[in-house]
Coordinates of C-alpha atoms in Angstrom, one line a residue:
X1 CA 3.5 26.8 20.7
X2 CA 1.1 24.7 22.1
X3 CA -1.2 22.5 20.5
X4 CA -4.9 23.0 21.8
X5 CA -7.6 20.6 21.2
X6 CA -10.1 23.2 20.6
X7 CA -8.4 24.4 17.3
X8 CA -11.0 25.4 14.9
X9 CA -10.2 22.5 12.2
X10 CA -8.3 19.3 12.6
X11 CA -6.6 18.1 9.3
X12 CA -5.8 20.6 6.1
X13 CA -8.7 19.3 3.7
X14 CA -11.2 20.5 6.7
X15 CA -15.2 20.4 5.6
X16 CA -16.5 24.0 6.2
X17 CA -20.1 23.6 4.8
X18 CA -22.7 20.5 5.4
X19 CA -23.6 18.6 3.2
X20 CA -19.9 19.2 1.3
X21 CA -19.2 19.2 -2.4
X22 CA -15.4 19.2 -3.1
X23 CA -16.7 20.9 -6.2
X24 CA -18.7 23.5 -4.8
X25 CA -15.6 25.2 -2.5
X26 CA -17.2 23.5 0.5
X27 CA -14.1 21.6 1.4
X28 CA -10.7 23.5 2.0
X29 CA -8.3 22.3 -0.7
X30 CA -6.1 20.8 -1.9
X31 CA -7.7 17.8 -0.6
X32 CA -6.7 14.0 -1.3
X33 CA -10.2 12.4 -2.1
X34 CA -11.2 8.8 -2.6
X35 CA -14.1 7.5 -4.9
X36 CA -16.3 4.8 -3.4
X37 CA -17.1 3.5 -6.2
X38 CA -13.9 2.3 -7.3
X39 CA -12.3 1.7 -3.5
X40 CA -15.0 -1.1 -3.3
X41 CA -14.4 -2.2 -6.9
X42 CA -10.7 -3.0 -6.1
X43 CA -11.5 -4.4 -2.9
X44 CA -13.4 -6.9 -4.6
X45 CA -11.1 -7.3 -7.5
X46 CA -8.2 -8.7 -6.0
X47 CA -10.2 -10.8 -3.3
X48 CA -11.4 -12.5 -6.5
X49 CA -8.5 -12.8 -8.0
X50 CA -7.1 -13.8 -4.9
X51 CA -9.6 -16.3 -4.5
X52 CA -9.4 -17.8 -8.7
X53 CA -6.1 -18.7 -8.0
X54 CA -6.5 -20.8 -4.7
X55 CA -4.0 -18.2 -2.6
X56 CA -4.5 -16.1 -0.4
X57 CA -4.4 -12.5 0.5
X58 CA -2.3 -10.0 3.0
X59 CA -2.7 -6.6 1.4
X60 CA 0.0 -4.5 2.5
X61 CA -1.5 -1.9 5.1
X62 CA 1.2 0.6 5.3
X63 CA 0.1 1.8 2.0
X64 CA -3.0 3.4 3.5
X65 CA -2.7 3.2 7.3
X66 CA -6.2 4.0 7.1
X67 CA -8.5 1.2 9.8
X68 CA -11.6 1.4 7.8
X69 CA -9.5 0.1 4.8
X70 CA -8.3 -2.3 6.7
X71 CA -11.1 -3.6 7.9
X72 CA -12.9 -3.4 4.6
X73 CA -10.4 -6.0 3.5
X74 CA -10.4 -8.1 5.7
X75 CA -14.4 -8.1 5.7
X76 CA -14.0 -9.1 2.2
X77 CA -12.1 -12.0 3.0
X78 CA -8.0 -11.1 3.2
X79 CA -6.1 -13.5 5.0
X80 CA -3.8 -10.7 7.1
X81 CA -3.2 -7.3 6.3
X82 CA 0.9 -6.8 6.1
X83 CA 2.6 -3.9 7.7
X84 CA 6.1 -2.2 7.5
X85 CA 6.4 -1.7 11.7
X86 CA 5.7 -2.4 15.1
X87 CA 3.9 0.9 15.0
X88 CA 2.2 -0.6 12.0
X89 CA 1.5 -3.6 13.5
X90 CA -0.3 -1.9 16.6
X91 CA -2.4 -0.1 14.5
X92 CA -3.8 -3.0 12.4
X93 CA -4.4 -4.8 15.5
X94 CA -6.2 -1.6 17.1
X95 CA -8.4 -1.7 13.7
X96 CA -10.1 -5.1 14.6
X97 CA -7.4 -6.7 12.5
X98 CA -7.0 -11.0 13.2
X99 CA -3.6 -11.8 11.5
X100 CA -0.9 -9.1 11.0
X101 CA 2.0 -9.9 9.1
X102 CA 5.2 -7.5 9.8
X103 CA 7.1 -8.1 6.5
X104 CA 9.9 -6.7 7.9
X105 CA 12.7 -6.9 10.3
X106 CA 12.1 -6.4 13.8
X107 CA 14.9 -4.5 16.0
X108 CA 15.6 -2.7 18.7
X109 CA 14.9 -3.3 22.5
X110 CA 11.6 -0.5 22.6
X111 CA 10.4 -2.1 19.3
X112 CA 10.5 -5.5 20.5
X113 CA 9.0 -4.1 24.0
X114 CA 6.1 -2.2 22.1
X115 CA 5.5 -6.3 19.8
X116 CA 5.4 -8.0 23.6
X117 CA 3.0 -5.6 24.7
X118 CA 0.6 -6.3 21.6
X119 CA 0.7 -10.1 21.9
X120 CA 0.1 -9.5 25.6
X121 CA -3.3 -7.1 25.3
X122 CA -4.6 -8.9 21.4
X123 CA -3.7 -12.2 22.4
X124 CA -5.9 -13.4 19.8
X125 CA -4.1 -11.8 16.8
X126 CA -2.2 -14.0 14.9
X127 CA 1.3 -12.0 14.5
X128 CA 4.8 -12.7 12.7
X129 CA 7.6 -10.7 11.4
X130 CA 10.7 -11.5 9.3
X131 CA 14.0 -12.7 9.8
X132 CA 17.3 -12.8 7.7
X133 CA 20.3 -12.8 10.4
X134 CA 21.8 -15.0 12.9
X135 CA 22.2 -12.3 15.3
X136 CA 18.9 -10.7 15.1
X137 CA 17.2 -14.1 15.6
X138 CA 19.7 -14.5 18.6
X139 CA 18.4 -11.0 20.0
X140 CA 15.0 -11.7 19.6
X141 CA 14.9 -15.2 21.3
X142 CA 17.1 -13.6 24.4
X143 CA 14.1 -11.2 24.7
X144 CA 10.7 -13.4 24.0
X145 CA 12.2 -15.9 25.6
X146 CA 12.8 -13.6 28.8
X147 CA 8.9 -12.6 28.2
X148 CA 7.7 -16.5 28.4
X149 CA 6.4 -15.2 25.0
X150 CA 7.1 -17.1 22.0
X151 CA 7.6 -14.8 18.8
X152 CA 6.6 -16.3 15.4
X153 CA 8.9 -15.3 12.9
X154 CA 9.5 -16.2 8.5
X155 CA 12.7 -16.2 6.9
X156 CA 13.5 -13.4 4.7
X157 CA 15.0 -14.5 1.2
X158 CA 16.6 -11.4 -0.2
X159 CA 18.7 -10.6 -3.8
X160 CA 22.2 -9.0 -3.8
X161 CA 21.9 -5.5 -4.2
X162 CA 18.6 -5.4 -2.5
X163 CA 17.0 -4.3 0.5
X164 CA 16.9 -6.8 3.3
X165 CA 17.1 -10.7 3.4
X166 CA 19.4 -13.5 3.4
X167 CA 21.4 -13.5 0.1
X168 CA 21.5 -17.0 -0.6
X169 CA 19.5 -19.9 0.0
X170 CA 22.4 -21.8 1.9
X171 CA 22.3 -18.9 4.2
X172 CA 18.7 -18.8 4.5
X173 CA 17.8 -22.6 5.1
X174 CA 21.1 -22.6 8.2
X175 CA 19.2 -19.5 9.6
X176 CA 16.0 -21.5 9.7
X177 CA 17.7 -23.9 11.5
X178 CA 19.2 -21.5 13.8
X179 CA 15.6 -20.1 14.6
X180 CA 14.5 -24.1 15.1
X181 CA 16.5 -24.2 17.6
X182 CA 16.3 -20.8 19.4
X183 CA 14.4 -20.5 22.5
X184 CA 11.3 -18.3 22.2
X185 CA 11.0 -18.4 18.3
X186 CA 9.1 -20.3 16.2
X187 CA 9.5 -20.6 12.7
X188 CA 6.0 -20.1 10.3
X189 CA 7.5 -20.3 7.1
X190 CA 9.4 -17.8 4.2
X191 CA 9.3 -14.3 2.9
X192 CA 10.5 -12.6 -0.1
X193 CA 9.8 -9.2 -2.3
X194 CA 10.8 -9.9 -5.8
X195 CA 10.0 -5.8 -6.6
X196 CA 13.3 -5.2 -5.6
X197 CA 14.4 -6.5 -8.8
X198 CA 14.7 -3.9 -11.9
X199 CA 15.8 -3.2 -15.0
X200 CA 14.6 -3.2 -18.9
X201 CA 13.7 -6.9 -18.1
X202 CA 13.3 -8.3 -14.6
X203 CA 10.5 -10.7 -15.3
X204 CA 13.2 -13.7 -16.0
X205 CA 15.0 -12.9 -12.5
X206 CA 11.7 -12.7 -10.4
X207 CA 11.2 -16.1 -11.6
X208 CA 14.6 -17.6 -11.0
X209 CA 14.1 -16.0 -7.1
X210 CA 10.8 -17.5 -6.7
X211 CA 11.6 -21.0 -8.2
X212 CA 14.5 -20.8 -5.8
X213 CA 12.4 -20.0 -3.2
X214 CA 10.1 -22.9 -3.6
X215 CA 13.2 -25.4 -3.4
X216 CA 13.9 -23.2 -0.5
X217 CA 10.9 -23.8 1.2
X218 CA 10.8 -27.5 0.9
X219 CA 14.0 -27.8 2.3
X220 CA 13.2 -25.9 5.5
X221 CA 10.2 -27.8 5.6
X222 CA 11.0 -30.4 8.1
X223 CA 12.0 -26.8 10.9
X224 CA 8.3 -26.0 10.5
X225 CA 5.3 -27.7 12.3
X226 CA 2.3 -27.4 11.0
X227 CA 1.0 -24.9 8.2
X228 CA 4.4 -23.7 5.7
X229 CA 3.5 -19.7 4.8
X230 CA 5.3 -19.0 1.5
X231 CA 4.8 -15.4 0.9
X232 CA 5.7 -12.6 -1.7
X233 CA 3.7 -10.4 -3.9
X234 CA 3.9 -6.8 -4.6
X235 CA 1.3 -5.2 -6.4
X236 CA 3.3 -5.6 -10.0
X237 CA 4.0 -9.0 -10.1
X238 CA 1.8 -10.6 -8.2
X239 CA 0.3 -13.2 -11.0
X240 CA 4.0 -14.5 -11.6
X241 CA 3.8 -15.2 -8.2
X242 CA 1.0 -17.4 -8.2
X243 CA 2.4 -18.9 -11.7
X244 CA 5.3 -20.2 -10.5
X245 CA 4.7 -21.1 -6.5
X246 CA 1.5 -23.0 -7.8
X247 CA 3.1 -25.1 -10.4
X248 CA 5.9 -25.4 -8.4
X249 CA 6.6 -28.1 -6.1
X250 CA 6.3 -26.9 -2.2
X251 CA 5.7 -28.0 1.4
X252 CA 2.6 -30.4 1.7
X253 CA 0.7 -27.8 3.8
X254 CA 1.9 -24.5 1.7
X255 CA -0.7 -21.7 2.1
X256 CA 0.9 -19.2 -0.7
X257 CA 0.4 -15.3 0.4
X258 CA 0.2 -12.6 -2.2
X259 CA 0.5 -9.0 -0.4
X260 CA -0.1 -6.6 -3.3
X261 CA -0.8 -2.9 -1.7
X262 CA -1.3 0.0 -4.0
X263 CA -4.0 -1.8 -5.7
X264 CA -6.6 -0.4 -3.5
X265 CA -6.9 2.8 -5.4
X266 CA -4.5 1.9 -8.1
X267 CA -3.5 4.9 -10.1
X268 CA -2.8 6.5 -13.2
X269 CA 0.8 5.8 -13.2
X270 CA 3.5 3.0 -12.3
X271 CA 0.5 1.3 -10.9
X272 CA -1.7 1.1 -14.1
X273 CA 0.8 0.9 -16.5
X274 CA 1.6 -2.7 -14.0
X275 CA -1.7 -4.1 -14.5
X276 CA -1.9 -3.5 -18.2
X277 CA 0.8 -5.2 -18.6
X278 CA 0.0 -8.0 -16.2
X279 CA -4.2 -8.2 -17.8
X280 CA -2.4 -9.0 -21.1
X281 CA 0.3 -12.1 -19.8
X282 CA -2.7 -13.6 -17.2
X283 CA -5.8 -15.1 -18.5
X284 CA -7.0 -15.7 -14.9
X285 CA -6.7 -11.8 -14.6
X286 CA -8.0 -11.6 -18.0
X287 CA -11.3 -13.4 -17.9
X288 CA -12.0 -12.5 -14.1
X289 CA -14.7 -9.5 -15.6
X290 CA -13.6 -6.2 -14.6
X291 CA -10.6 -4.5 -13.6
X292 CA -8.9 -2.2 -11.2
X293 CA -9.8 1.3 -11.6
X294 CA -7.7 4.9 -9.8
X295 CA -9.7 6.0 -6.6
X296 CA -7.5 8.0 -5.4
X297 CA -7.4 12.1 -7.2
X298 CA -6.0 15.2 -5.6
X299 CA -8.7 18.3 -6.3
X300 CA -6.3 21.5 -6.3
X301 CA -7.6 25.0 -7.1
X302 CA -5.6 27.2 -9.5
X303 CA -4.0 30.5 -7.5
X304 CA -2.2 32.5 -10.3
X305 CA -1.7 32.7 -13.5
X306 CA 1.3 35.0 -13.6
X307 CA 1.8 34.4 -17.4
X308 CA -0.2 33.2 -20.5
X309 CA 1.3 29.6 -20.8
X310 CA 1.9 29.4 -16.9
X311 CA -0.6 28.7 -13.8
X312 CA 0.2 28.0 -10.5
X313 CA -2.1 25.5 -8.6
X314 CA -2.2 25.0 -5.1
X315 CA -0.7 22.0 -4.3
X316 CA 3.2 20.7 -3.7
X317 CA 5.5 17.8 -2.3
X318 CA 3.5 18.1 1.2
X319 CA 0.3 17.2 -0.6
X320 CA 0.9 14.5 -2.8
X321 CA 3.4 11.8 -4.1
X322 CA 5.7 12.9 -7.0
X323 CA 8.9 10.5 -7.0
X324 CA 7.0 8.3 -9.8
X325 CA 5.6 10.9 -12.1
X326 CA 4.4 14.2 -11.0
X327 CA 0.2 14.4 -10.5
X328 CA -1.2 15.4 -13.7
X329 CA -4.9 16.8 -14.6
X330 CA -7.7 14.9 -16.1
X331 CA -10.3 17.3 -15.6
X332 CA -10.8 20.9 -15.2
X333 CA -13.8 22.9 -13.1
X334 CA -15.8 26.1 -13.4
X335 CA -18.3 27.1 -10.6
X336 CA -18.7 23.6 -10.2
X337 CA -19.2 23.1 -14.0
X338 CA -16.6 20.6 -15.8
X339 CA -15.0 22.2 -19.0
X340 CA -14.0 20.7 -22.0
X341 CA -10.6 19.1 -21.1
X342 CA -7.7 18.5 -23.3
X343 CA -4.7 16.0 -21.3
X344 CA -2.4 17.8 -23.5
X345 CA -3.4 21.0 -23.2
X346 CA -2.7 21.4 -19.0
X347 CA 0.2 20.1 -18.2
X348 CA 2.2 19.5 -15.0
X349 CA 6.0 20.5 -15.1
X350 CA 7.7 20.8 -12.1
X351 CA 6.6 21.0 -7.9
X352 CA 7.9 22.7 -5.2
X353 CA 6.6 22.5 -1.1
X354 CA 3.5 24.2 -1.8
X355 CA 2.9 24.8 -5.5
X356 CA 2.4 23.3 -9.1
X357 CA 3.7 24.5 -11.2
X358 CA 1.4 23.8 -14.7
X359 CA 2.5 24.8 -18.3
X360 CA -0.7 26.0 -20.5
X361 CA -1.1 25.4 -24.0
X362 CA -2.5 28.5 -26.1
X363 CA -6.0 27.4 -26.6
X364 CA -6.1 26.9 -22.6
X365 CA -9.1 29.0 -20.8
X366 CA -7.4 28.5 -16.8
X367 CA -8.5 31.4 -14.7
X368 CA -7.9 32.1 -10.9
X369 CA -10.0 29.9 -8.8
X370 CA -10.8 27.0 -11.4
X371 CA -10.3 23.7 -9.9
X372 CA -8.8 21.2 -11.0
X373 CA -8.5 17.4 -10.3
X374 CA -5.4 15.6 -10.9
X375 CA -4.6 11.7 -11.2
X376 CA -1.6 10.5 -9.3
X377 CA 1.3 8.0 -9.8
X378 CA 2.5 5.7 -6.3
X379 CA -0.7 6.3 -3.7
X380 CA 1.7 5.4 -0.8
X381 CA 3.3 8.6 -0.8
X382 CA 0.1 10.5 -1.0
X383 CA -1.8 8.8 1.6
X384 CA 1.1 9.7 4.1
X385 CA 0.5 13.5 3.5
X386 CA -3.1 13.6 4.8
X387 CA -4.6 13.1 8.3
X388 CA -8.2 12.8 7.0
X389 CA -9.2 11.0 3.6
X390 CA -12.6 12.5 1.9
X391 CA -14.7 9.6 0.2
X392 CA -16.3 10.8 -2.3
X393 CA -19.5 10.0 -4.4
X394 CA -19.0 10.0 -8.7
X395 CA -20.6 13.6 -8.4
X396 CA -17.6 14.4 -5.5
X397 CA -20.4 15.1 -2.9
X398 CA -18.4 13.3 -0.1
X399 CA -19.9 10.8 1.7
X400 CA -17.6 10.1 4.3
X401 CA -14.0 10.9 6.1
X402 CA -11.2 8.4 6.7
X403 CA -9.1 9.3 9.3
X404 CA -4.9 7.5 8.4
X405 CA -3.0 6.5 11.2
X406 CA 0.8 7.2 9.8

């Protein structure tokens, strides 16, 4: 069937009465809404954190693919914004964005085709993606080279096990010189993702990889002219980062790039439970005043309660992330009036495409058509699910729509 252009609404969280309150049934749910109030607080956050600790920041943009986002963090003073893909890439340099870092491997003919075509028409945007093989660094010269474009590219330091990146240091510093002397590459400096390392006690191994890459860096140092980027930083450990590449010794014109991502609406999950842990190991964190705070909820209405300890809300796996915890309710609605709400007393068990499944305690008062509003765990996966973004006011009056560009 075909698509037309006049179709009625545009995106599943559609506004169908001016001025909108999600509250008040103006907006067609379940919708994924953002507070200002805290969007802006962790903007500012992390640029000051950012900025306490002398490094600078690339927040990683495929977590919210969303321009004005973008935009609003490079306004507050990010270095880059990081991206996943050339697609990616193309957006963030659509958005107004100056330096775009594509922290990932760049392949194919139409990929590196689409790359050319952006350096071409936003000359001015400072671009590099990573590298952690001989032949995709041979692939890649053979095709700049034949653009009389000259790609800039980092070095990828990866763990065994992992996902991508060269898997040991000897391997990494002969590919740097293997890019040093490729035609139509130039080398910018080296990349890493230490949250590919788990278990009951990965802080001792994230160190050991980022000591290693700071040894790392100062022997490739000679292969890079000018500025050195040493780069790494999820949003979990993103203060080890700085601990160690700080103290360590590094190339004599290092700039060190943290790209934490899901900070910009944190959670109430993986995401929080992080930053707890990380407020109470880093005084700079610690005595920066403040915190992060969740900005993103999911408002879902209730559409049956088929038995007395069962409700059925309507939201599922297309609305909303659930592979780190499923969403779960922190406050419960009325005719627009908040109830008294009990964490234990509502309860999310279990998801399917299009439902929620939500187990009711006996003193629970859910009724067909109560909304609710549920925190979420890992926004990545929620942000990918919507179109259009609702920012919302503390009273959810929204204020304004976001549109993603996934």
């Amino acid at each position: 069937m075909k698509y037309h252009s006049d179709t009625l609404v545009t995106h599943k969280s559609a506004i169908m009465r001016t001025p909108a309150n999600v509250l008040a049934e103006d907006v067609c749910l379940p919708a994924a809404v953002l507070k200002q109030s805290a969007l802006r607080n962790n903007i500012d956050w992390m640029q000051r954190y950012a900025d306490a600790r002398g490094v600078s920041l690339a927040p990683h943009g495929k977590t919210t693919m969303t321009p004005w986002i973008f935009q609003a963090q490079q306004q507050a003073g990010a270095w880059a914004i990081g991206v996943g893909s050339a697609w990616q890439a193309g957006a963030a340099m659509a958005s107004g964005i100056k330096r775009v870092l594509m922290v990932n491997q760049l392949v194919g003919k139409a990929n590196m085709q689409l790359i050319a075509q952006l350096k071409q028409h936003y000359h001015e945007v400072d671009f590099a993606c990573c590298v952690d093989s001989v032949d995709n660094a041979a692939a890649l010269a053979e095709f700049f080279s034949g653009q009389n474009q000259t790609l800039d590219v980092l070095v990828e330091l990866g763990v065994p096990g992992g996902r991508c990146g060269c898997r040991s240091t000897d391997a990494a510093l002969a590919l740097a010189q293997k890019i040093h002397d490729l035609p139509g590459l130039r080398l910018r400096g080296l990349e890493l993702y230490e949250g590919v390392l788990h278990g009951d006690d990965p802080q001792p191994q994230v160190e050991a990889l980022l000591r290693d890459a700071a040894e790392l860096a100062c022997g490739m140092e000679h292969l890079v002219d000018g500025e050195f980027i040493l780069t790494g930083a999820g949003t979990v450990w993103y203060d080890v980062v700085c601990n160690i590449w700080l103290n360590a010794k590094k190339p004599a014109q290092c700039r060190i790039v943290i790209r934490p991502g899901c900070y910009i609406t944190h959670d109430r999950g993986i995401y929080a439970d992080a930053q707890q842990t990380l407020i109470e190991r880093d005084r700079v964190a610690c005595d920066l005043g403040g915190d992060l705070a969740s900005a993103l909820e999911l408002v879902a209405m209730v559409q049956s309660v088929p038995e007395a300890d069962r409700a059925v809300v309507n939201f599922g796996k297309r609305d909303c992330a659930f592979d780190a915890g499923l969403p779960q309710p922190i406050a419960h609605y009325r005719h627009g009036q908040a109830l008294p709400f009990q964490p234990q007393a509502i309860v999310s068990v279990g998801v399917m495409d299009q439902h929620c499944m939500v187990k009711l305690a006996p003193e629970s008062d859910v009724r067909v058509g109560d909304i609710l509003v549920f925190g979420t765990s890992h926004p990545c996966l929620t942000f990918d699910k919507y179109k259009t973004l609702l920012v919302i006011d503390d009273d959810y009056r929204v204020i304004d729509q976001l549109d993603t560009l996934f």
